[in-house]
CSV table of C-alpha atoms in Angstrom, one decimal:
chain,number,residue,atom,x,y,z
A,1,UNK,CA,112.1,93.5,112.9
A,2,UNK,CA,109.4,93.8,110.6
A,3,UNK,CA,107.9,96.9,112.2
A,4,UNK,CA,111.7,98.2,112.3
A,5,UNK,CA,112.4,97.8,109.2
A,6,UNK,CA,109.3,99.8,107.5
A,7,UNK,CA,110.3,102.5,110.1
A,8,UNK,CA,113.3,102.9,108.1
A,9,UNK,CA,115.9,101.8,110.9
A,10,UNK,CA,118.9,99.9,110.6
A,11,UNK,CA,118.6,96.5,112.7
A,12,UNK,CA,120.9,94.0,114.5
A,13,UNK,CA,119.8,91.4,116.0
A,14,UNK,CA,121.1,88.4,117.6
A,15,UNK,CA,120.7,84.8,116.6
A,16,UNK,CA,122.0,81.5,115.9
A,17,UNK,CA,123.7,81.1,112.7
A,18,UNK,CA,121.6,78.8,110.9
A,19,UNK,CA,118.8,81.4,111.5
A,20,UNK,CA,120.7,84.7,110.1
A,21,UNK,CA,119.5,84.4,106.6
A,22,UNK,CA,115.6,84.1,107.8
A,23,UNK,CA,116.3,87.0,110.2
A,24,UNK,CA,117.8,88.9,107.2
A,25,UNK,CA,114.8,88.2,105.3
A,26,UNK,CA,112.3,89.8,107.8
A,27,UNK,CA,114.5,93.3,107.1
A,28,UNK,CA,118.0,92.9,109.7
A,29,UNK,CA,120.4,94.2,108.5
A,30,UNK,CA,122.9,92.4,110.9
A,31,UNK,CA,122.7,89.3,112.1
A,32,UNK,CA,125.4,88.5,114.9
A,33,UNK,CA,125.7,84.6,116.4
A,34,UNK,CA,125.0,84.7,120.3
A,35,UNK,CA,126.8,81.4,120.7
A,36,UNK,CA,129.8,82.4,119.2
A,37,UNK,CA,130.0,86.3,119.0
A,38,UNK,CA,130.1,88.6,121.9
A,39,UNK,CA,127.0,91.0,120.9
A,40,UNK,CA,128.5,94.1,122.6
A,41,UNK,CA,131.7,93.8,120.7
A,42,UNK,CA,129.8,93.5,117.4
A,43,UNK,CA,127.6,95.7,118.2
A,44,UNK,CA,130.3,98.3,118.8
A,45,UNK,CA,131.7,97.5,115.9
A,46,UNK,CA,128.7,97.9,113.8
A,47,UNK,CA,127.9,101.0,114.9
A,48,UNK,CA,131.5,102.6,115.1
A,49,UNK,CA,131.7,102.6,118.7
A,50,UNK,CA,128.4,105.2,118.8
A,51,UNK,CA,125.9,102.5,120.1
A,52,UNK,CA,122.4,101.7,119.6
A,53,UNK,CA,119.5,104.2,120.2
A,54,UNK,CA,117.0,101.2,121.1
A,55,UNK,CA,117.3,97.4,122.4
A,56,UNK,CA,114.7,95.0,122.5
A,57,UNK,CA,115.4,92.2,125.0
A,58,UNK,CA,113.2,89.2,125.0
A,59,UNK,CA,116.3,86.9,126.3
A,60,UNK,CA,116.3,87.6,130.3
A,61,UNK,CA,118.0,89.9,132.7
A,62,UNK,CA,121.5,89.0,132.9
A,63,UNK,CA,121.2,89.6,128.8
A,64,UNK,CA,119.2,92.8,129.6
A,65,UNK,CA,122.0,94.1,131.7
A,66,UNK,CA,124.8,93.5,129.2
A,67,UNK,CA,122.5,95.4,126.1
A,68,UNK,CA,122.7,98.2,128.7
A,69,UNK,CA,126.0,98.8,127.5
A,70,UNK,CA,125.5,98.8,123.7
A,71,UNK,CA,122.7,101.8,124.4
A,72,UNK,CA,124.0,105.5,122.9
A,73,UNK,CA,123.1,108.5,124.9
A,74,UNK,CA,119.5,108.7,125.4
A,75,UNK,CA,118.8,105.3,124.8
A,76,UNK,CA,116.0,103.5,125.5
A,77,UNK,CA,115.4,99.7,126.4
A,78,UNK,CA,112.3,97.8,126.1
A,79,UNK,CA,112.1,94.2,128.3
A,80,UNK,CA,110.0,91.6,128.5
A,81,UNK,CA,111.5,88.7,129.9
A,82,UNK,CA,113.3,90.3,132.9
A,83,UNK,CA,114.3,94.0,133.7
A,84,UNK,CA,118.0,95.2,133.9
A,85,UNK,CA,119.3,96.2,136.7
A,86,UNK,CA,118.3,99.7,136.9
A,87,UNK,CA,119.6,101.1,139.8
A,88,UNK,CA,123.0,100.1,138.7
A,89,UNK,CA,122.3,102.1,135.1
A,90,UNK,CA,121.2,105.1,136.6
A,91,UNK,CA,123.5,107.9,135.3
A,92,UNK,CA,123.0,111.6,134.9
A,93,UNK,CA,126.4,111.3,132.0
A,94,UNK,CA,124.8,108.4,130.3
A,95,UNK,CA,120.8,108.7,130.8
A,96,UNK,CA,118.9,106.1,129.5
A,97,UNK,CA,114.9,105.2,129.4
A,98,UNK,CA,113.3,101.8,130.7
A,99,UNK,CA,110.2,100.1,129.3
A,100,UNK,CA,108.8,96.9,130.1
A,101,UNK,CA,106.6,95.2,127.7
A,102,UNK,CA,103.3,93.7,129.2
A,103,UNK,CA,100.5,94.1,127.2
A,104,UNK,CA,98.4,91.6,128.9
A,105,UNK,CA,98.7,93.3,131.6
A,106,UNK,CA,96.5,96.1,129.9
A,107,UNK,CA,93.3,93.0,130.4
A,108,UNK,CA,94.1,92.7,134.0
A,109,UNK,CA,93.9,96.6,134.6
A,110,UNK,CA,89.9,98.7,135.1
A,111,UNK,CA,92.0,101.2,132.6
A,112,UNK,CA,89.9,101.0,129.7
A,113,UNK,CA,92.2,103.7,128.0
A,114,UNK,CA,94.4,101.7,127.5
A,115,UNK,CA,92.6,98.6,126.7
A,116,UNK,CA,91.1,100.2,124.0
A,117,UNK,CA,94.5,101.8,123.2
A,118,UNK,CA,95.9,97.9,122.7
A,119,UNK,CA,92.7,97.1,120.5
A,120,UNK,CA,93.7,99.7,118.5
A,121,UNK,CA,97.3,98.4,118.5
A,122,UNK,CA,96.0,94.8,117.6
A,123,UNK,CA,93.6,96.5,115.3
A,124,UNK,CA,96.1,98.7,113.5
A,125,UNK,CA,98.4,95.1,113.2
A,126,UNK,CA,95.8,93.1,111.5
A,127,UNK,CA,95.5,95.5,108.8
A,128,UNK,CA,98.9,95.6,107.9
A,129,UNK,CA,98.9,91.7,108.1
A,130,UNK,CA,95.3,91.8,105.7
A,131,UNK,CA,97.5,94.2,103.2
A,132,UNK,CA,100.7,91.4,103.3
A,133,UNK,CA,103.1,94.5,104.7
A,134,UNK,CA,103.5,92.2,108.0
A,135,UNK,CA,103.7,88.9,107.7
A,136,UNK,CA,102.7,87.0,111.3
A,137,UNK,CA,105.3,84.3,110.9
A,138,UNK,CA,102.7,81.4,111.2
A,139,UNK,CA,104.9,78.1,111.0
A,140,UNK,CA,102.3,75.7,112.3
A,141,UNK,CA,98.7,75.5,112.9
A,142,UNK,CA,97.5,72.7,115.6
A,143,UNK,CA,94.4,71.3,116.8
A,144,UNK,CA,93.2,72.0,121.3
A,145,UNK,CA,94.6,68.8,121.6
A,146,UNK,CA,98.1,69.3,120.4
A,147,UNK,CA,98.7,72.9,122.7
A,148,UNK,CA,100.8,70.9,125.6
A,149,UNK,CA,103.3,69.1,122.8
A,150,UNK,CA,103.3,72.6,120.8
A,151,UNK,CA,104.4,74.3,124.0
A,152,UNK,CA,107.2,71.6,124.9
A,153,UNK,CA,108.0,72.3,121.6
A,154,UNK,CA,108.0,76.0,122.1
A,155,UNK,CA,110.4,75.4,124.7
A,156,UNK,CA,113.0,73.8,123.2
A,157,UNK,CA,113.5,76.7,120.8
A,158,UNK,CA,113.7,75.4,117.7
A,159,UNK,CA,110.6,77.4,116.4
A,160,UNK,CA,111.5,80.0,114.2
A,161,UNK,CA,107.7,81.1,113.8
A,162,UNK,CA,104.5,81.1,116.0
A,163,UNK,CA,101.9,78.1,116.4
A,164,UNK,CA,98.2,78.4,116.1
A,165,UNK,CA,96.3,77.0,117.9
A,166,UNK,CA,92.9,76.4,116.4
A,167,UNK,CA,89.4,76.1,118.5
């Protein structure tokens, strides 16, 4: 949202209501409640029926597949926790682009292009964290021995910002 915002884009995202005044603080400008608004129809509505030129999903696949429809001509979807179901989006009226997010994956590659391409990522990052124009949502900093009750706690999603873990 952060990075969206200081591109100058309008954002929506989705999220509980007790959390849309934190998620308007980090720069959306729309907040819609997943639990008790339907995201497309909001969306829709938002947007005066044109769509969205980009969706980030971090939810899952059956979510993924449902943001499909809130994507304007041309528009592009980025996925992390599960892809949509492609081969059912594939339209030459309505053509869309598809990008999964794994950048640990860059570690696992021998493609040191783009290692050093996500150093320079993580590089670029920092700074604007050092200059206070991104601010790395740190809620919590824990000791080695705390990771397993930090990541139970990580499951339960009632985090709204990241945990440290300190070594």
């Amino acid at each position: 949202m952060q990075l969206a915002k200081q591109a100058g884009l309008t954002v929506i995202t989705t999220v509980s209501k007790k959390n849309h005044e934190y998620v308007k603080s980090l720069g959306a400008d729309y907040a819609i409640d997943y639990k008790e608004e339907d995201f497309l129809k909001e969306t829709l509505a938002i947007t005066n029926g044109l769509a969205v030129h980009a969706v980030l999903d971090t939810v899952g696949r059956e979510n993924a597949n449902k943001s499909l429809e809130a994507l304007a001509f041309n528009g592009q979807i980025a996925f992390i926790a599960g892809p949509p179901d492609v081969n059912s989006a594939i339209s030459f009226a309505h053509p869309l682009s598809f990008h999964q997010v794994a950048l640990g994956s860059a570690h696992q590659s021998a493609n040191r292009h783009e290692q050093a391409a996500l150093k320079k990522m993580s590089d670029n990052m920092l700074e604007l964290v050092k200059e206070g124009k991104l601010d790395p949502l740190v809620e919590k900093t824990i000791s080695l021995d705390e990771v397993l009750q930090a990541l139970a706690q990580l499951a339960s999603r009632t985090m709204t910002g990241k945990i440290i873990a300190v070594l």
